[in-house]
Structures are given as structure tokens and as C-alpha cells.
Amino acid sequence: MVGLSFRLLGIGFGLPDKHIVDEQSIVYSAFYSAAHKLQPYPYLHAPLLQYLLLLEFGIYFLVGRVFGIFGNTFEFAVSYLKDPTVIFLIGRVTAAIFGTATIWIVGKIGEKYFSKASGILSALLMAFAFLHVKESHYMKEDVFSTFFIAITFYFVLKITMYGKLKDYIW
């Protein structure tokens, strides 16, 4: 909870202005995929993040449509151009959640393969790691990559300890 609160504190920095170039290009990549039959934007970003954000933006659009905020996709696009705050906050909260999940994974690695004290200490260090906290404030690929690297490391350790097929599959 402390790690999540650190990642959510100040999450609206700079909004509605667009200060982080990566965030803008990720949003544009997600919108590109929506306009081009889910084809990812070529050579700019790995598609998993833009597809996840596209799903979230789609849910936001559908909820807005149900409540009469958006009549159609054009109104949705105009609302983004007028004030991109909500779209950016959706992506930033997603990054904060993935950052917090990384804390949990790192703690589980420390606990499972070393000791309970190691797990708590490693989770605390990850919770307060300045760069990870900072990057968890923004819709960038860094935190998502760290999350998947931590999961991969967890299963690699399981493979070396037990060698089960399901760990290879995961």
C-alpha cells in the first residue's frame, strides 16, 4: 500500500500539458491501432502496452457513451484534444498498478528463494526505489518491462529449483 501511494502521489504532474514525449507517442500508437483494425503502430512501441491502453480507452469511451459524455468517436477525439488529462491519467494509473505489482513480485522472489526477511527488505527497497517510483508516474514502457522481467526471473528461478514443465510454459 505504501508503494502504491508513492506511485499515485503526484500522478497528475504537468497535466493537461504534455511534458513526456513517450506518453504522447504511446497514446497516439493506441489510437492508431484503433483506427487501423488493431494493427500496431510500426516500429515505435511494443504492442502489448498500446493494446492494454486501447482496451482501457475503449472502456472509458463506452462508459462515456452510456452516460452521454460522448455521442460518437469524433466527440471522444475532440475531448482528448481539448483536455487529454483523463486519457493520460488512465495510462498513468495503469503504470502505477504495474509498478506496485512489481514490488509484490520482487518481494515474493526474495521470500521464496531466500528468506521472509529478504522478501520484506527487497519489497521495501523496490517500493522506495526512486527511479522506479518516478517511472511509475508516467505512461511509459519502462515499468511494464520491469514487471515482466521480474515475472520471468521468478519463473526462471522456479525452473532451476524444480524443473517443472508448467514453469517453462509460464
mmCIF file of C-alpha atoms in Angstrom, residues 2-170:
data_model
loop_
_atom_site.group_PDB
_atom_site.id
_atom_site.type_symbol
_atom_site.label_atom_id
_atom_site.label_comp_id
_atom_site.label_asym_id
_atom_site.label_seq_id
_atom_site.Cartn_x
_atom_site.Cartn_y
_atom_site.Cartn_z
ATOM 1 C CA VAL A 2 2.894 2.350 0.728
ATOM 2 C CA GLY A 3 4.423 1.562 -2.663
ATOM 3 C CA LEU A 4 1.110 2.237 -4.399
ATOM 4 C CA SER A 5 0.612 5.512 -2.557
ATOM 5 C CA PHE A 6 4.122 6.644 -3.549
ATOM 6 C CA ARG A 7 3.297 5.817 -7.147
ATOM 7 C CA LEU A 8 -0.049 7.609 -7.090
ATOM 8 C CA LEU A 9 1.215 10.692 -5.260
ATOM 9 C CA GLY A 10 1.673 13.461 -7.825
ATOM 10 C CA ILE A 11 0.456 11.289 -10.698
ATOM 11 C CA GLY A 12 -1.205 14.279 -12.349
ATOM 12 C CA PHE A 13 2.079 16.154 -12.757
ATOM 13 C CA GLY A 14 2.020 18.575 -15.672
ATOM 14 C CA LEU A 15 -1.465 17.740 -16.873
ATOM 15 C CA PRO A 16 -3.235 18.819 -19.022
ATOM 16 C CA ASP A 17 0.027 19.780 -20.752
ATOM 17 C CA LYS A 18 2.016 17.014 -22.388
ATOM 18 C CA HIS A 19 5.527 17.050 -20.937
ATOM 19 C CA ILE A 20 6.627 13.469 -21.503
ATOM 20 C CA VAL A 21 7.127 12.695 -25.181
ATOM 21 C CA ASP A 22 6.857 8.928 -24.650
ATOM 22 C CA GLU A 23 3.371 9.301 -23.212
ATOM 23 C CA GLN A 24 2.145 11.207 -26.242
ATOM 24 C CA SER A 25 3.519 8.673 -28.686
ATOM 25 C CA ILE A 26 2.067 5.729 -26.738
ATOM 26 C CA VAL A 27 -1.381 7.348 -26.739
ATOM 27 C CA TYR A 28 -1.069 8.058 -30.458
ATOM 28 C CA SER A 29 0.040 4.460 -31.054
ATOM 29 C CA ALA A 30 -3.048 3.178 -29.227
ATOM 30 C CA PHE A 31 -5.300 5.490 -31.245
ATOM 31 C CA TYR A 32 -3.531 4.381 -34.437
ATOM 32 C CA SER A 33 -4.313 0.755 -33.585
ATOM 33 C CA ALA A 34 -7.953 1.654 -33.014
ATOM 34 C CA ALA A 35 -8.171 3.361 -36.396
ATOM 35 C CA HIS A 36 -6.317 0.604 -38.291
ATOM 36 C CA LYS A 37 -8.133 -2.598 -37.293
ATOM 37 C CA LEU A 38 -5.843 -3.261 -34.281
ATOM 38 C CA GLN A 39 -2.688 -3.110 -36.361
ATOM 39 C CA PRO A 40 0.110 -1.823 -34.107
ATOM 40 C CA TYR A 41 1.925 1.355 -34.999
ATOM 41 C CA PRO A 42 5.042 0.110 -36.815
ATOM 42 C CA TYR A 43 8.464 0.243 -35.154
ATOM 43 C CA LEU A 44 7.624 2.718 -32.402
ATOM 44 C CA HIS A 45 6.445 0.751 -29.368
ATOM 45 C CA ALA A 46 5.918 -2.830 -28.365
ATOM 46 C CA PRO A 47 2.231 -3.517 -28.994
ATOM 47 C CA LEU A 48 1.247 -5.039 -25.622
ATOM 48 C CA LEU A 49 1.123 -1.697 -23.809
ATOM 49 C CA GLN A 50 -0.749 0.066 -26.578
ATOM 50 C CA TYR A 51 -3.296 -2.780 -26.749
ATOM 51 C CA LEU A 52 -3.814 -2.683 -22.993
ATOM 52 C CA LEU A 53 -4.298 1.075 -23.100
ATOM 53 C CA LEU A 54 -6.570 0.767 -26.123
ATOM 54 C CA LEU A 55 -8.756 -1.613 -24.118
ATOM 55 C CA GLU A 56 -8.859 0.854 -21.222
ATOM 56 C CA PHE A 57 -9.567 3.812 -23.510
ATOM 57 C CA GLY A 58 -12.310 1.773 -25.156
ATOM 58 C CA ILE A 59 -13.920 1.071 -21.786
ATOM 59 C CA TYR A 60 -13.682 4.782 -20.957
ATOM 60 C CA PHE A 61 -15.323 5.611 -24.293
ATOM 61 C CA LEU A 62 -18.132 3.092 -23.751
ATOM 62 C CA VAL A 63 -18.813 4.347 -20.220
ATOM 63 C CA GLY A 64 -18.772 7.920 -21.523
ATOM 64 C CA ARG A 65 -21.149 6.960 -24.277
ATOM 65 C CA VAL A 66 -23.568 5.295 -21.852
ATOM 66 C CA PHE A 67 -23.588 8.404 -19.656
ATOM 67 C CA GLY A 68 -23.952 10.748 -22.616
ATOM 68 C CA ILE A 69 -20.472 12.294 -22.420
ATOM 69 C CA PHE A 70 -19.553 11.101 -25.936
ATOM 70 C CA GLY A 71 -22.038 10.750 -28.749
ATOM 71 C CA ASN A 72 -19.536 9.190 -31.140
ATOM 72 C CA THR A 73 -15.823 8.634 -31.680
ATOM 73 C CA PHE A 74 -15.392 12.117 -33.118
ATOM 74 C CA GLU A 75 -16.597 13.693 -29.861
ATOM 75 C CA PHE A 76 -14.250 11.376 -27.972
ATOM 76 C CA ALA A 77 -11.307 12.538 -30.107
ATOM 77 C CA VAL A 78 -12.272 16.188 -29.682
ATOM 78 C CA SER A 79 -12.479 15.771 -25.906
ATOM 79 C CA TYR A 80 -8.956 14.297 -25.933
ATOM 80 C CA LEU A 81 -7.632 17.198 -27.991
ATOM 81 C CA LYS A 82 -9.298 19.743 -25.695
ATOM 82 C CA ASP A 83 -8.055 18.133 -22.484
ATOM 83 C CA PRO A 84 -6.042 14.901 -22.527
ATOM 84 C CA THR A 85 -5.974 14.641 -18.720
ATOM 85 C CA VAL A 86 -8.336 11.674 -18.351
ATOM 86 C CA ILE A 87 -6.598 9.628 -21.052
ATOM 87 C CA PHE A 88 -3.196 10.314 -19.524
ATOM 88 C CA LEU A 89 -4.425 9.517 -16.018
ATOM 89 C CA ILE A 90 -5.810 6.182 -17.213
ATOM 90 C CA GLY A 91 -2.367 5.272 -18.561
ATOM 91 C CA ARG A 92 -0.547 6.615 -15.524
ATOM 92 C CA VAL A 93 -2.729 4.723 -13.063
ATOM 93 C CA THR A 94 -2.104 1.574 -15.100
ATOM 94 C CA ALA A 95 1.639 2.193 -14.828
ATOM 95 C CA ALA A 96 1.307 2.729 -11.068
ATOM 96 C CA ILE A 97 -0.572 -0.559 -10.725
ATOM 97 C CA PHE A 98 2.080 -2.440 -12.708
ATOM 98 C CA GLY A 99 4.773 -0.759 -10.616
ATOM 99 C CA THR A 100 3.050 -1.885 -7.434
ATOM 100 C CA ALA A 101 2.682 -5.411 -8.806
ATOM 101 C CA THR A 102 6.435 -5.400 -9.437
ATOM 102 C CA ILE A 103 7.002 -4.670 -5.742
ATOM 103 C CA TRP A 104 4.913 -7.710 -4.866
ATOM 104 C CA ILE A 105 6.759 -9.966 -7.350
ATOM 105 C CA VAL A 106 10.179 -8.843 -6.101
ATOM 106 C CA GLY A 107 9.050 -9.495 -2.528
ATOM 107 C CA LYS A 108 7.836 -12.981 -3.485
ATOM 108 C CA ILE A 109 11.166 -13.754 -5.158
ATOM 109 C CA GLY A 110 13.069 -12.706 -2.050
ATOM 110 C CA GLU A 111 10.750 -14.636 0.257
ATOM 111 C CA LYS A 112 10.555 -17.838 -1.791
ATOM 112 C CA TYR A 113 14.212 -18.204 -2.663
ATOM 113 C CA PHE A 114 15.971 -16.602 0.285
ATOM 114 C CA SER A 115 14.009 -15.783 3.458
ATOM 115 C CA LYS A 116 10.955 -13.911 4.683
ATOM 116 C CA ALA A 117 13.205 -11.064 5.861
ATOM 117 C CA SER A 118 14.812 -10.898 2.398
ATOM 118 C CA GLY A 119 11.403 -10.736 0.784
ATOM 119 C CA ILE A 120 10.272 -7.877 3.017
ATOM 120 C CA LEU A 121 13.540 -5.992 2.552
ATOM 121 C CA SER A 122 13.570 -6.422 -1.225
ATOM 122 C CA ALA A 123 9.920 -5.311 -1.456
ATOM 123 C CA LEU A 124 10.684 -2.255 0.687
ATOM 124 C CA LEU A 125 13.698 -1.367 -1.421
ATOM 125 C CA MET A 126 11.626 -1.677 -4.582
ATOM 126 C CA ALA A 127 8.773 0.327 -3.040
ATOM 127 C CA PHE A 128 11.101 3.251 -2.343
ATOM 128 C CA ALA A 129 13.472 2.948 -5.316
ATOM 129 C CA PHE A 130 13.485 6.491 -6.658
ATOM 130 C CA LEU A 131 13.747 5.690 -10.345
ATOM 131 C CA HIS A 132 11.054 3.024 -10.226
ATOM 132 C CA VAL A 133 8.718 5.342 -8.313
ATOM 133 C CA LYS A 134 9.399 8.164 -10.782
ATOM 134 C CA GLU A 135 8.860 5.997 -13.848
ATOM 135 C CA SER A 136 5.664 4.559 -12.333
ATOM 136 C CA HIS A 137 4.189 8.062 -12.506
ATOM 137 C CA TYR A 138 4.242 8.076 -16.307
ATOM 138 C CA MET A 139 2.733 6.043 -19.103
ATOM 139 C CA LYS A 140 5.986 4.607 -20.392
ATOM 140 C CA GLU A 141 7.190 1.121 -21.200
ATOM 141 C CA ASP A 142 9.895 1.031 -18.519
ATOM 142 C CA VAL A 143 7.693 -0.058 -15.614
ATOM 143 C CA PHE A 144 5.805 -2.573 -17.731
ATOM 144 C CA SER A 145 9.097 -4.093 -18.884
ATOM 145 C CA THR A 146 10.360 -4.281 -15.309
ATOM 146 C CA PHE A 147 7.178 -6.080 -14.270
ATOM 147 C CA PHE A 148 7.538 -8.724 -16.975
ATOM 148 C CA ILE A 149 11.272 -9.113 -16.324
ATOM 149 C CA ALA A 150 10.539 -9.739 -12.631
ATOM 150 C CA ILE A 151 7.910 -12.366 -13.521
ATOM 151 C CA THR A 152 10.320 -14.006 -15.944
ATOM 152 C CA PHE A 153 13.029 -14.065 -13.272
ATOM 153 C CA TYR A 154 10.568 -15.657 -10.819
ATOM 154 C CA PHE A 155 9.815 -18.499 -13.229
ATOM 155 C CA VAL A 156 13.462 -18.934 -14.203
ATOM 156 C CA LEU A 157 14.243 -19.452 -10.524
ATOM 157 C CA LYS A 158 11.385 -21.961 -10.270
ATOM 158 C CA ILE A 159 12.758 -23.819 -13.290
ATOM 159 C CA THR A 160 16.237 -24.018 -11.771
ATOM 160 C CA MET A 161 14.825 -25.252 -8.458
ATOM 161 C CA TYR A 162 12.112 -27.684 -9.635
ATOM 162 C CA GLY A 163 12.361 -28.030 -13.429
ATOM 163 C CA LYS A 164 8.604 -28.489 -13.939
ATOM 164 C CA LEU A 165 7.073 -28.182 -17.400
ATOM 165 C CA LYS A 166 4.412 -25.689 -16.244
ATOM 166 C CA ASP A 167 7.135 -23.255 -15.170
ATOM 167 C CA TYR A 168 8.698 -23.500 -18.619
ATOM 168 C CA ILE A 169 5.307 -22.766 -20.152
ATOM 169 C CA TRP A 170 4.733 -19.765 -17.872
#
